[in-house]
mmCIF file of C-alpha atoms in Angstrom:
data_model
loop_
_atom_site.group_PDB
_atom_site.id
_atom_site.type_symbol
_atom_site.label_atom_id
_atom_site.label_comp_id
_atom_site.label_asym_id
_atom_site.label_seq_id
_atom_site.Cartn_x
_atom_site.Cartn_y
_atom_site.Cartn_z
ATOM 1 C CA MET A 5 3.609 11.844 31.959
ATOM 2 C CA SER A 6 5.814 13.794 29.799
ATOM 3 C CA LYS A 7 6.385 13.205 26.199
ATOM 4 C CA LEU A 8 9.842 12.363 26.599
ATOM 5 C CA ALA A 9 9.096 9.903 29.380
ATOM 6 C CA LEU A 10 6.489 8.369 26.951
ATOM 7 C CA VAL A 11 8.777 7.947 24.167
ATOM 8 C CA GLY A 12 11.312 6.098 26.498
ATOM 9 C CA LEU A 13 8.569 3.870 28.107
ATOM 10 C CA TYR A 14 7.676 3.085 24.373
ATOM 11 C CA SER A 15 11.157 2.086 23.273
ATOM 12 C CA ALA A 16 11.462 -0.273 26.094
ATOM 13 C CA LEU A 17 7.940 -2.069 25.198
ATOM 14 C CA CYS A 18 8.930 -2.251 21.414
ATOM 15 C CA LEU A 19 12.329 -4.368 22.529
ATOM 16 C CA LEU A 20 9.767 -6.643 24.440
ATOM 17 C CA VAL A 21 7.591 -7.182 21.437
ATOM 18 C CA SER A 22 9.826 -6.138 18.238
ATOM 19 C CA CYS A 23 7.348 -3.950 17.066
ATOM 20 C CA GLN A 24 5.259 -0.800 17.250
ATOM 21 C CA SER A 25 1.619 -0.184 18.502
ATOM 22 C CA ALA A 26 -0.639 2.190 16.624
ATOM 23 C CA SER A 27 -2.096 3.270 19.975
ATOM 24 C CA VAL A 28 0.998 4.646 21.438
ATOM 25 C CA MET A 29 1.362 6.893 18.399
ATOM 26 C CA GLU A 30 -1.433 8.851 19.200
ATOM 27 C CA ASN A 31 0.024 10.100 22.243
ATOM 28 C CA LYS A 32 2.392 12.311 19.898
ATOM 29 C CA THR A 33 1.009 15.849 20.220
ATOM 30 C CA MET A 34 0.961 18.160 17.104
ATOM 31 C CA VAL A 35 1.335 21.610 17.311
ATOM 32 C CA ASN A 36 -0.098 23.119 14.743
ATOM 33 C CA ASP A 37 1.527 26.702 14.624
ATOM 34 C CA GLY A 38 4.975 24.981 14.116
ATOM 35 C CA SER A 39 6.253 25.833 17.103
ATOM 36 C CA HIS A 40 8.392 23.212 19.054
ATOM 37 C CA THR A 41 7.070 20.282 21.134
ATOM 38 C CA GLU A 42 8.318 19.757 24.833
ATOM 39 C CA SER A 43 10.477 16.773 23.672
ATOM 40 C CA ASP A 44 13.588 17.129 21.340
ATOM 41 C CA ALA A 45 12.155 13.993 19.399
ATOM 42 C CA VAL A 46 11.310 14.813 15.639
ATOM 43 C CA ARG A 47 9.118 12.106 13.814
ATOM 44 C CA VAL A 48 9.790 11.757 10.326
ATOM 45 C CA ALA A 49 7.605 9.768 7.951
ATOM 46 C CA THR A 50 7.107 8.602 4.377
ATOM 47 C CA PHE A 51 3.762 7.666 3.113
ATOM 48 C CA ASN A 52 3.010 6.608 -0.586
ATOM 49 C CA VAL A 53 -0.556 7.521 -0.631
ATOM 50 C CA SER A 54 -1.844 6.414 -3.717
ATOM 51 C CA MET A 55 -3.651 9.672 -4.680
ATOM 52 C CA ASP A 56 -2.820 9.911 -8.497
ATOM 53 C CA ALA A 57 -5.755 10.079 -10.603
ATOM 54 C CA SER A 58 -5.921 6.276 -11.484
ATOM 55 C CA ASN A 59 -7.418 5.774 -8.021
ATOM 56 C CA TYR A 60 -10.184 8.161 -8.699
ATOM 57 C CA LEU A 61 -11.377 7.128 -12.308
ATOM 58 C CA PRO A 62 -13.713 4.214 -13.137
ATOM 59 C CA ARG A 63 -12.341 0.812 -12.939
ATOM 60 C CA GLY A 64 -10.701 -0.053 -16.537
ATOM 61 C CA THR A 65 -10.198 3.561 -17.291
ATOM 62 C CA ALA A 66 -6.783 4.817 -18.490
ATOM 63 C CA PRO A 67 -5.814 8.213 -17.645
ATOM 64 C CA ASP A 68 -5.060 10.804 -20.046
ATOM 65 C CA ALA A 69 -3.829 14.185 -20.350
ATOM 66 C CA HIS A 70 -6.998 15.595 -18.529
ATOM 67 C CA SER A 71 -6.890 13.514 -15.692
ATOM 68 C CA ALA A 72 -4.060 15.994 -13.903
ATOM 69 C CA LYS A 73 -7.025 17.731 -12.362
ATOM 70 C CA ARG A 74 -8.782 14.699 -10.867
ATOM 71 C CA LEU A 75 -7.016 14.854 -7.599
ATOM 72 C CA ARG A 76 -7.928 18.561 -7.145
ATOM 73 C CA GLU A 77 -11.701 17.683 -7.763
ATOM 74 C CA GLU A 78 -11.774 15.019 -5.141
ATOM 75 C CA LEU A 79 -9.932 17.478 -2.832
ATOM 76 C CA GLU A 80 -12.300 20.108 -3.239
ATOM 77 C CA ARG A 81 -15.289 17.958 -2.566
ATOM 78 C CA GLY A 82 -13.820 16.936 0.895
ATOM 79 C CA ASP A 83 -15.947 13.493 0.920
ATOM 80 C CA ASN A 84 -13.529 10.862 -0.556
ATOM 81 C CA PRO A 85 -13.208 7.724 1.416
ATOM 82 C CA GLN A 86 -9.762 6.921 0.463
ATOM 83 C CA ILE A 87 -8.347 10.410 1.121
ATOM 84 C CA LYS A 88 -10.060 10.697 4.306
ATOM 85 C CA ALA A 89 -8.641 7.352 5.268
ATOM 86 C CA VAL A 90 -5.095 8.582 4.340
ATOM 87 C CA ALA A 91 -5.797 11.583 6.644
ATOM 88 C CA SER A 92 -6.968 9.356 9.607
ATOM 89 C CA ILE A 93 -3.598 7.283 9.253
ATOM 90 C CA ILE A 94 -1.609 10.587 9.320
ATOM 91 C CA GLN A 95 -3.629 11.954 12.274
ATOM 92 C CA SER A 96 -2.877 8.681 14.005
ATOM 93 C CA VAL A 97 0.918 8.662 13.781
ATOM 94 C CA ARG A 98 1.366 12.229 13.617
ATOM 95 C CA PRO A 99 4.703 13.050 11.885
ATOM 96 C CA ASP A 100 6.255 16.219 12.245
ATOM 97 C CA ILE A 101 7.755 15.930 8.708
ATOM 98 C CA ILE A 102 6.145 13.560 6.079
ATOM 99 C CA LEU A 103 6.613 13.024 2.589
ATOM 100 C CA LEU A 104 4.006 11.817 0.252
ATOM 101 C CA ASN A 105 4.416 9.822 -2.711
ATOM 102 C CA GLU A 106 1.987 9.690 -5.759
ATOM 103 C CA PHE A 107 0.251 12.883 -4.812
ATOM 104 C CA ASP A 108 -0.204 14.316 -8.021
ATOM 105 C CA TYR A 109 1.927 17.535 -8.861
ATOM 106 C CA THR A 110 0.547 20.293 -10.717
ATOM 107 C CA ASP A 111 1.950 24.048 -10.962
ATOM 108 C CA ASP A 112 -0.586 25.245 -8.304
ATOM 109 C CA TYR A 113 0.353 22.204 -5.808
ATOM 110 C CA GLU A 114 0.278 24.661 -2.931
ATOM 111 C CA GLN A 115 -3.681 25.123 -3.430
ATOM 112 C CA ALA A 116 -3.896 21.676 -3.847
ATOM 113 C CA VAL A 117 -2.167 20.521 -0.563
ATOM 114 C CA ALA A 118 -4.439 23.632 1.003
ATOM 115 C CA LEU A 119 -7.588 21.869 -0.006
ATOM 116 C CA PHE A 120 -5.948 18.533 1.408
ATOM 117 C CA GLN A 121 -5.245 20.117 4.739
ATOM 118 C CA GLU A 122 -8.639 22.221 5.057
ATOM 119 C CA HIS A 123 -10.944 19.426 3.994
ATOM 120 C CA TYR A 124 -8.953 16.346 5.169
ATOM 121 C CA LEU A 125 -6.184 16.907 7.665
ATOM 122 C CA THR A 126 -7.674 19.554 9.527
ATOM 123 C CA LYS A 127 -10.912 17.838 10.086
ATOM 124 C CA PRO A 128 -10.767 15.000 12.763
ATOM 125 C CA GLN A 129 -11.206 11.567 10.993
ATOM 126 C CA GLN A 130 -12.752 8.744 12.864
ATOM 127 C CA GLY A 131 -12.013 10.378 16.134
ATOM 128 C CA LYS A 132 -8.676 11.443 15.635
ATOM 129 C CA GLU A 133 -7.198 15.125 16.438
ATOM 130 C CA ALA A 134 -6.879 17.262 13.318
ATOM 131 C CA VAL A 135 -3.325 18.330 12.195
ATOM 132 C CA HIS A 136 -1.665 20.999 10.040
ATOM 133 C CA TYR A 137 1.577 21.403 8.481
ATOM 134 C CA PRO A 138 2.530 25.147 7.935
ATOM 135 C CA PHE A 139 5.345 24.345 5.553
ATOM 136 C CA VAL A 140 5.116 22.433 2.276
ATOM 137 C CA TYR A 141 7.349 21.795 -0.563
ATOM 138 C CA SER A 142 6.900 20.007 -3.999
ATOM 139 C CA ALA A 143 8.353 20.295 -7.514
ATOM 140 C CA PRO A 144 7.854 19.014 -10.970
ATOM 141 C CA VAL A 145 8.401 15.304 -11.847
ATOM 142 C CA ASN A 146 9.374 13.637 -14.568
ATOM 143 C CA THR A 147 6.400 11.330 -15.050
ATOM 144 C CA GLY A 148 4.339 12.083 -18.100
ATOM 145 C CA VAL A 149 6.607 14.565 -19.420
ATOM 146 C CA LEU A 150 6.830 13.470 -23.096
ATOM 147 C CA PHE A 151 10.544 12.641 -24.291
ATOM 148 C CA PRO A 152 11.631 14.611 -27.504
ATOM 149 C CA TYR A 153 11.947 11.185 -29.455
ATOM 150 C CA ASP A 154 9.857 7.827 -30.212
ATOM 151 C CA LEU A 155 11.061 5.838 -27.515
ATOM 152 C CA ASN A 156 9.251 2.659 -28.101
ATOM 153 C CA GLY A 157 9.399 2.637 -31.971
ATOM 154 C CA ASP A 158 5.511 2.883 -32.947
ATOM 155 C CA GLY A 159 6.033 5.707 -35.003
ATOM 156 C CA THR A 160 4.280 8.051 -32.619
ATOM 157 C CA ILE A 161 5.610 10.281 -29.347
ATOM 158 C CA SER A 162 2.698 9.832 -26.704
ATOM 159 C CA ALA A 163 2.374 9.056 -23.096
ATOM 160 C CA PRO A 164 2.783 7.022 -21.207
ATOM 161 C CA VAL A 165 5.264 5.219 -23.162
ATOM 162 C CA ASP A 166 7.163 7.883 -24.604
ATOM 163 C CA THR A 167 8.074 9.940 -21.481
ATOM 164 C CA TYR A 168 10.918 10.829 -19.115
ATOM 165 C CA GLY A 169 9.095 8.850 -16.784
ATOM 166 C CA PHE A 170 6.118 6.415 -17.099
ATOM 167 C CA GLY A 171 3.170 8.648 -16.473
ATOM 168 C CA TYR A 172 0.091 9.285 -18.730
ATOM 169 C CA TYR A 173 0.104 13.184 -17.804
ATOM 170 C CA PRO A 174 2.554 15.568 -16.389
ATOM 171 C CA GLY A 175 2.792 15.330 -12.501
ATOM 172 C CA GLN A 176 1.405 11.996 -12.329
ATOM 173 C CA TYR A 177 2.816 10.104 -9.205
ATOM 174 C CA GLY A 178 4.362 13.387 -7.957
ATOM 175 C CA MET A 179 5.670 14.221 -4.424
ATOM 176 C CA VAL A 180 5.050 16.651 -1.784
ATOM 177 C CA LEU A 181 6.742 17.535 1.703
ATOM 178 C CA LEU A 182 4.730 18.669 4.534
ATOM 179 C CA SER A 183 6.656 19.988 7.516
ATOM 180 C CA ARG A 184 5.922 21.573 11.038
ATOM 181 C CA TYR A 185 9.280 23.129 10.783
ATOM 182 C CA PRO A 186 10.287 26.026 8.332
ATOM 183 C CA ILE A 187 11.882 24.701 4.712
ATOM 184 C CA ASP A 188 14.647 26.580 3.324
ATOM 185 C CA LYS A 189 13.229 26.587 0.062
ATOM 186 C CA PRO A 190 16.327 28.332 -1.439
ATOM 187 C CA SER A 191 18.375 25.822 -0.336
ATOM 188 C CA VAL A 192 16.706 23.063 -1.964
ATOM 189 C CA ARG A 193 18.543 20.988 -4.623
ATOM 190 C CA THR A 194 16.419 19.021 -7.230
ATOM 191 C CA PHE A 195 18.126 16.751 -9.772
ATOM 192 C CA GLN A 196 14.736 15.986 -12.102
ATOM 193 C CA THR A 197 17.295 16.631 -15.171
ATOM 194 C CA PHE A 198 20.486 15.092 -14.748
ATOM 195 C CA LYS A 199 21.202 12.461 -17.281
ATOM 196 C CA TRP A 200 21.591 8.810 -16.607
ATOM 197 C CA ARG A 201 24.512 8.564 -19.240
ATOM 198 C CA HIS A 202 26.402 11.079 -16.750
ATOM 199 C CA MET A 203 26.536 8.577 -13.724
ATOM 200 C CA PRO A 204 29.901 6.595 -14.020
ATOM 201 C CA GLY A 205 29.166 2.835 -14.432
ATOM 202 C CA ALA A 206 25.582 3.557 -15.043
ATOM 203 C CA LEU A 207 23.693 0.191 -16.010
ATOM 204 C CA GLN A 208 22.639 1.008 -19.603
ATOM 205 C CA PRO A 209 19.933 -1.543 -20.538
ATOM 206 C CA LEU A 210 21.042 -3.982 -23.061
ATOM 207 C CA ASN A 211 19.172 -6.339 -25.462
ATOM 208 C CA PRO A 212 19.963 -10.114 -24.979
ATOM 209 C CA ASN A 213 22.611 -9.778 -27.934
ATOM 210 C CA GLY A 214 24.326 -7.477 -26.339
ATOM 211 C CA SER A 215 23.268 -4.140 -28.391
ATOM 212 C CA THR A 216 21.946 -1.094 -26.608
ATOM 213 C CA TYR A 217 18.317 -0.871 -26.005
ATOM 214 C CA TYR A 218 18.046 2.502 -26.420
ATOM 215 C CA SER A 219 19.194 4.426 -29.538
ATOM 216 C CA GLN A 220 22.398 6.678 -28.937
ATOM 217 C CA ARG A 221 20.303 9.809 -29.631
ATOM 218 C CA ALA A 222 17.770 8.700 -26.907
ATOM 219 C CA TRP A 223 20.381 7.406 -24.377
ATOM 220 C CA ASN A 224 22.127 10.962 -24.637
ATOM 221 C CA GLU A 225 19.135 12.491 -23.561
ATOM 222 C CA LEU A 226 17.078 10.112 -20.993
ATOM 223 C CA ARG A 227 17.360 11.360 -17.551
ATOM 224 C CA LEU A 228 17.814 9.259 -14.591
ATOM 225 C CA SER A 229 15.074 10.135 -12.208
ATOM 226 C CA SER A 230 11.746 8.596 -12.955
ATOM 227 C CA LYS A 231 9.930 11.187 -10.990
ATOM 228 C CA SER A 232 12.914 13.320 -9.307
ATOM 229 C CA HIS A 233 15.443 13.097 -6.580
ATOM 230 C CA TRP A 234 15.166 16.259 -3.903
ATOM 231 C CA ASP A 235 17.523 17.631 -1.327
ATOM 232 C CA VAL A 236 15.172 19.679 0.907
ATOM 233 C CA PRO A 237 16.665 21.370 4.010
ATOM 234 C CA VAL A 238 14.346 21.712 7.076
ATOM 235 C CA GLN A 239 15.347 24.100 9.845
ATOM 236 C CA ILE A 240 14.892 22.557 13.382
ATOM 237 C CA ASN A 241 15.578 24.494 16.564
ATOM 238 C CA GLY A 242 18.816 26.228 14.598
ATOM 239 C CA ASP A 243 19.967 22.853 12.894
ATOM 240 C CA THR A 244 19.417 21.610 9.426
ATOM 241 C CA LEU A 245 18.111 18.480 8.476
ATOM 242 C CA HIS A 246 18.465 17.314 4.793
ATOM 243 C CA LEU A 247 15.423 15.383 3.739
ATOM 244 C CA LEU A 248 16.523 13.341 0.621
ATOM 245 C CA ALA A 249 13.199 12.541 -0.997
ATOM 246 C CA SER A 250 12.677 10.361 -4.094
ATOM 247 C CA HIS A 251 10.355 7.603 -5.614
ATOM 248 C CA PRO A 252 12.473 5.363 -8.133
ATOM 249 C CA THR A 253 10.885 3.429 -10.691
ATOM 250 C CA PRO A 254 9.397 -0.234 -9.788
ATOM 251 C CA PRO A 255 12.070 -2.474 -11.119
ATOM 252 C CA VAL A 256 9.408 -4.358 -13.250
ATOM 253 C CA PHE A 257 7.141 -3.911 -16.116
ATOM 254 C CA ASP A 258 10.078 -4.284 -18.777
ATOM 255 C CA GLY A 259 11.632 -7.129 -20.910
ATOM 256 C CA GLU A 260 14.818 -8.882 -21.196
ATOM 257 C CA GLU A 261 16.529 -5.317 -21.394
ATOM 258 C CA ASP A 262 15.656 -4.865 -17.818
ATOM 259 C CA ARG A 263 15.432 -1.092 -18.184
ATOM 260 C CA ASN A 264 13.217 -0.704 -15.222
ATOM 261 C CA GLY A 265 15.584 -3.092 -12.769
ATOM 262 C CA LYS A 266 18.777 -1.111 -13.774
ATOM 263 C CA ARG A 267 17.209 2.295 -13.520
ATOM 264 C CA ASN A 268 15.795 1.620 -10.000
ATOM 265 C CA HIS A 269 19.323 0.432 -9.008
ATOM 266 C CA ASP A 270 20.872 3.574 -10.226
ATOM 267 C CA GLU A 271 17.985 5.965 -8.844
ATOM 268 C CA VAL A 272 18.795 4.278 -5.373
ATOM 269 C CA ARG A 273 22.591 4.578 -6.107
ATOM 270 C CA VAL A 274 22.214 8.556 -6.133
ATOM 271 C CA TRP A 275 21.986 8.434 -2.620
ATOM 272 C CA VAL A 276 24.455 6.009 -1.820
ATOM 273 C CA ASP A 277 26.962 8.510 -3.687
ATOM 274 C CA TYR A 278 25.240 11.629 -2.527
ATOM 275 C CA ILE A 279 25.998 10.995 1.144
ATOM 276 C CA SER A 280 29.359 9.125 0.685
ATOM 277 C CA GLY A 281 31.431 11.867 -1.134
ATOM 278 C CA ASP A 282 31.334 10.222 -4.401
ATOM 279 C CA ALA A 283 29.072 12.470 -6.219
ATOM 280 C CA ASN A 284 31.182 14.713 -8.175
ATOM 281 C CA TYR A 285 29.609 13.989 -11.216
ATOM 282 C CA LEU A 286 26.224 14.622 -10.021
ATOM 283 C CA TYR A 287 24.704 18.179 -10.968
ATOM 284 C CA ASP A 288 21.470 19.587 -9.782
ATOM 285 C CA ASP A 289 18.831 21.603 -11.671
ATOM 286 C CA ASN A 290 20.553 24.811 -11.280
ATOM 287 C CA GLY A 291 23.930 23.160 -12.585
ATOM 288 C CA ALA A 292 25.722 22.765 -8.977
ATOM 289 C CA TYR A 293 27.798 19.609 -8.609
ATOM 290 C CA GLY A 294 28.334 17.441 -5.597
ATOM 291 C CA GLY A 295 26.964 15.650 -2.830
ATOM 292 C CA LEU A 296 26.525 16.072 0.998
ATOM 293 C CA SER A 297 29.314 17.555 3.072
ATOM 294 C CA GLU A 298 30.744 14.983 5.841
ATOM 295 C CA GLY A 299 28.859 15.792 9.236
ATOM 296 C CA GLU A 300 25.626 17.029 7.737
ATOM 297 C CA LYS A 301 22.467 15.380 9.185
ATOM 298 C CA PHE A 302 19.909 13.958 6.852
ATOM 299 C CA VAL A 303 17.223 11.520 6.604
ATOM 300 C CA ILE A 304 16.438 9.579 3.280
ATOM 301 C CA VAL A 305 12.721 9.136 2.817
ATOM 302 C CA GLY A 306 10.436 7.578 -0.132
ATOM 303 C CA ASP A 307 8.973 4.687 -1.720
ATOM 304 C CA LEU A 308 12.304 3.226 -3.296
ATOM 305 C CA ASN A 309 10.824 0.272 -4.455
ATOM 306 C CA SER A 310 13.660 -1.958 -3.549
ATOM 307 C CA SER A 311 14.600 -4.832 -0.787
ATOM 308 C CA THR A 312 17.871 -6.330 -0.067
ATOM 309 C CA VAL A 313 15.778 -9.822 0.276
ATOM 310 C CA GLU A 314 12.825 -9.709 -1.944
ATOM 311 C CA GLY A 315 11.715 -8.478 -5.041
ATOM 312 C CA ASP A 316 12.918 -8.356 -8.815
ATOM 313 C CA GLY A 317 15.185 -5.738 -8.326
ATOM 314 C CA HIS A 318 18.922 -5.507 -8.458
ATOM 315 C CA LYS A 319 20.287 -5.770 -4.658
ATOM 316 C CA GLY A 320 23.369 -3.849 -4.935
ATOM 317 C CA ALA A 321 22.341 -0.077 -4.363
ATOM 318 C CA ILE A 322 19.833 -0.945 -1.629
ATOM 319 C CA SER A 323 22.350 -2.832 -0.045
ATOM 320 C CA ALA A 324 25.096 -0.569 0.046
ATOM 321 C CA LEU A 325 22.505 2.229 1.033
ATOM 322 C CA LEU A 326 21.625 0.108 4.262
ATOM 323 C CA GLU A 327 25.266 -0.954 4.923
ATOM 324 C CA SER A 328 26.748 2.578 4.790
ATOM 325 C CA ASP A 329 28.484 3.852 7.828
ATOM 326 C CA ARG A 330 26.674 7.049 7.121
ATOM 327 C CA VAL A 331 23.274 5.560 7.872
ATOM 328 C CA THR A 332 21.210 3.869 10.480
ATOM 329 C CA ASP A 333 18.560 1.429 9.600
ATOM 330 C CA PRO A 334 16.136 1.378 12.440
ATOM 331 C CA LYS A 335 13.888 -1.587 10.710
ATOM 332 C CA PRO A 336 10.486 -0.307 11.345
ATOM 333 C CA ALA A 337 8.378 -3.365 12.162
ATOM 334 C CA SER A 338 4.431 -3.932 12.295
ATOM 335 C CA HIS A 339 1.892 -6.345 14.045
ATOM 336 C CA GLY A 340 -0.013 -6.294 10.735
ATOM 337 C CA GLY A 341 2.616 -6.934 8.403
ATOM 338 C CA ALA A 342 3.852 -9.939 10.532
ATOM 339 C CA GLU A 343 0.139 -11.205 10.378
ATOM 340 C CA ALA A 344 -0.156 -10.655 6.625
ATOM 341 C CA ARG A 345 2.460 -13.310 5.785
ATOM 342 C CA ALA A 346 3.029 -15.527 8.973
ATOM 343 C CA ASN A 347 5.167 -17.819 7.291
ATOM 344 C CA ASN A 348 7.654 -15.302 5.828
ATOM 345 C CA PRO A 349 10.263 -14.252 8.020
ATOM 346 C CA HIS A 350 10.886 -10.879 6.487
ATOM 347 C CA SER A 351 7.026 -9.807 6.650
ATOM 348 C CA ARG A 352 7.093 -7.821 9.899
ATOM 349 C CA TYR A 353 9.244 -5.359 8.035
ATOM 350 C CA HIS A 354 7.053 -5.140 4.920
ATOM 351 C CA THR A 355 5.820 -1.642 3.993
ATOM 352 C CA ALA A 356 3.870 -2.588 1.089
ATOM 353 C CA GLY A 357 0.479 -4.809 1.220
ATOM 354 C CA TRP A 358 1.752 -6.744 -1.746
ATOM 355 C CA GLY A 359 4.575 -8.005 0.401
ATOM 356 C CA MET A 360 7.687 -6.283 0.515
ATOM 357 C CA ARG A 361 10.007 -3.764 2.314
ATOM 358 C CA ALA A 362 9.533 -0.858 -0.398
ATOM 359 C CA ASP A 363 9.409 2.297 1.781
ATOM 360 C CA TYR A 364 12.467 3.958 3.897
ATOM 361 C CA VAL A 365 12.965 6.406 6.425
ATOM 362 C CA LEU A 366 16.731 6.256 6.748
ATOM 363 C CA PRO A 367 18.482 8.551 9.393
ATOM 364 C CA SER A 368 22.027 9.592 9.275
ATOM 365 C CA SER A 369 24.315 7.724 11.689
ATOM 366 C CA ASN A 370 25.044 11.230 13.396
ATOM 367 C CA LEU A 371 21.375 11.349 14.587
ATOM 368 C CA ARG A 372 19.977 9.650 17.606
ATOM 369 C CA VAL A 373 17.318 7.017 16.664
ATOM 370 C CA LEU A 374 14.529 6.834 19.680
ATOM 371 C CA ASN A 375 11.902 4.685 17.966
ATOM 372 C CA ALA A 376 10.493 3.480 14.343
ATOM 373 C CA GLY A 377 7.423 1.687 13.208
ATOM 374 C CA VAL A 378 5.326 0.864 10.481
ATOM 375 C CA TYR A 379 1.468 1.911 10.452
ATOM 376 C CA TRP A 380 -0.090 -1.801 9.850
ATOM 377 C CA PRO A 381 -2.717 -2.361 12.383
ATOM 378 C CA ALA A 382 -3.344 -6.315 12.916
ATOM 379 C CA GLN A 383 -6.817 -7.642 12.015
ATOM 380 C CA ASN A 384 -8.045 -7.265 15.783
ATOM 381 C CA GLU A 385 -6.464 -3.998 16.399
ATOM 382 C CA PRO A 386 -8.345 -0.710 15.733
ATOM 383 C CA ASP A 387 -8.238 0.902 12.482
ATOM 384 C CA ALA A 388 -7.370 -2.383 10.550
ATOM 385 C CA SER A 389 -10.074 -1.240 7.986
ATOM 386 C CA LEU A 390 -7.979 1.531 6.853
ATOM 387 C CA VAL A 391 -5.170 -0.820 5.385
ATOM 388 C CA VAL A 392 -7.217 -3.705 4.032
ATOM 389 C CA ASN A 393 -6.286 -2.741 0.282
ATOM 390 C CA ARG A 394 -5.315 0.157 -2.145
ATOM 391 C CA ALA A 395 -9.004 1.223 -2.257
ATOM 392 C CA ALA A 396 -9.398 1.675 1.196
ATOM 393 C CA SER A 397 -6.286 3.984 1.408
ATOM 394 C CA SER A 398 -3.203 2.917 -0.207
ATOM 395 C CA ASP A 399 -1.004 -0.294 -1.242
ATOM 396 C CA HIS A 400 1.501 1.061 0.976
ATOM 397 C CA ARG A 401 2.002 1.704 4.471
ATOM 398 C CA LEU A 402 3.210 4.868 6.433
ATOM 399 C CA VAL A 403 6.727 4.529 7.734
ATOM 400 C CA TRP A 404 7.859 6.772 10.449
ATOM 401 C CA VAL A 405 11.058 7.032 12.956
ATOM 402 C CA ASP A 406 11.610 9.331 15.879
ATOM 403 C CA ILE A 407 14.874 11.090 16.092
ATOM 404 C CA GLU A 408 16.613 13.299 18.085
ATOM 405 C CA LEU A 409 19.273 16.079 16.676
#
């Protein structure tokens, strides 16, 4: 049976059961050299892999400036069970393009990714078939980068509290994009240094008495992205697909000023404006202004830490994104999510072990969606042990969508 026929059969089955089976994912063939499959379907995924240093330090140990090298050490050894489980999940789903959140960034990220591929992805994990991604992209993020002023007023400038984005060292909770298809790196746009105050109608944090939480000097310098926002063009069969990648801050761990909740809202809002023609104010790190042109094809990917129906965040931006006429929401689902919280009507759409839809793959409405799913096996299904907790692999689940350009 051809891959196209398999996709059609799988879509029919999904209509009957309202979720996706991990076993069908393994029928998708990865072509390691970047050549195209016989089907026009392109599988795009996002996965918060929890591969920052805090996952590899002894319990109770806070990362410090020297922890940036921990991930590379684990990748060089090639025997870390958590990373092997992450690789096994990727080998099961076999996406053509995947964004990894919380993969620590360093200046030599290409070497780190090469070690991840050499020692984990290209070695069969638990009977899975090896995978390889010939095209890779990453860039600096704001996490752990020291702010020039004392943000919390304790008299010192130190991580993680006095940083552009919460982190103990530069690059913590970074991002990396892996692709079977060529990445047009000269055309990538990044928005790491865009200042929060330059967003019209920015939700500036306020104290309960109405005064501004941040000093005027600090507010003038604060960047909006807690990590970064990327527009990464990928070339597929002569067509361009824009991968719009980000990882907004969790809307918690703050006070009555709601600084993280408001920041999360405005980080999500970036994509609402970027795809709708309302981004004339938005400048990238090279000084170019504006968003995507009408008619461009895109997929929004990442751990957005936001839900329209659950969680503590502001729901306006994520609601506007999902309701945009330029976006299709495939509503990926899973057996495992439904089982984990059987009394919760939203649980089959959850993408995080702690119980919320936080991770998204949102194609533009000019793309045909063939299929979608969340990798979360039920307890009686194979590989359920891979997702029991963060220590096993991650506290998030891989989310994937099949599209046709």
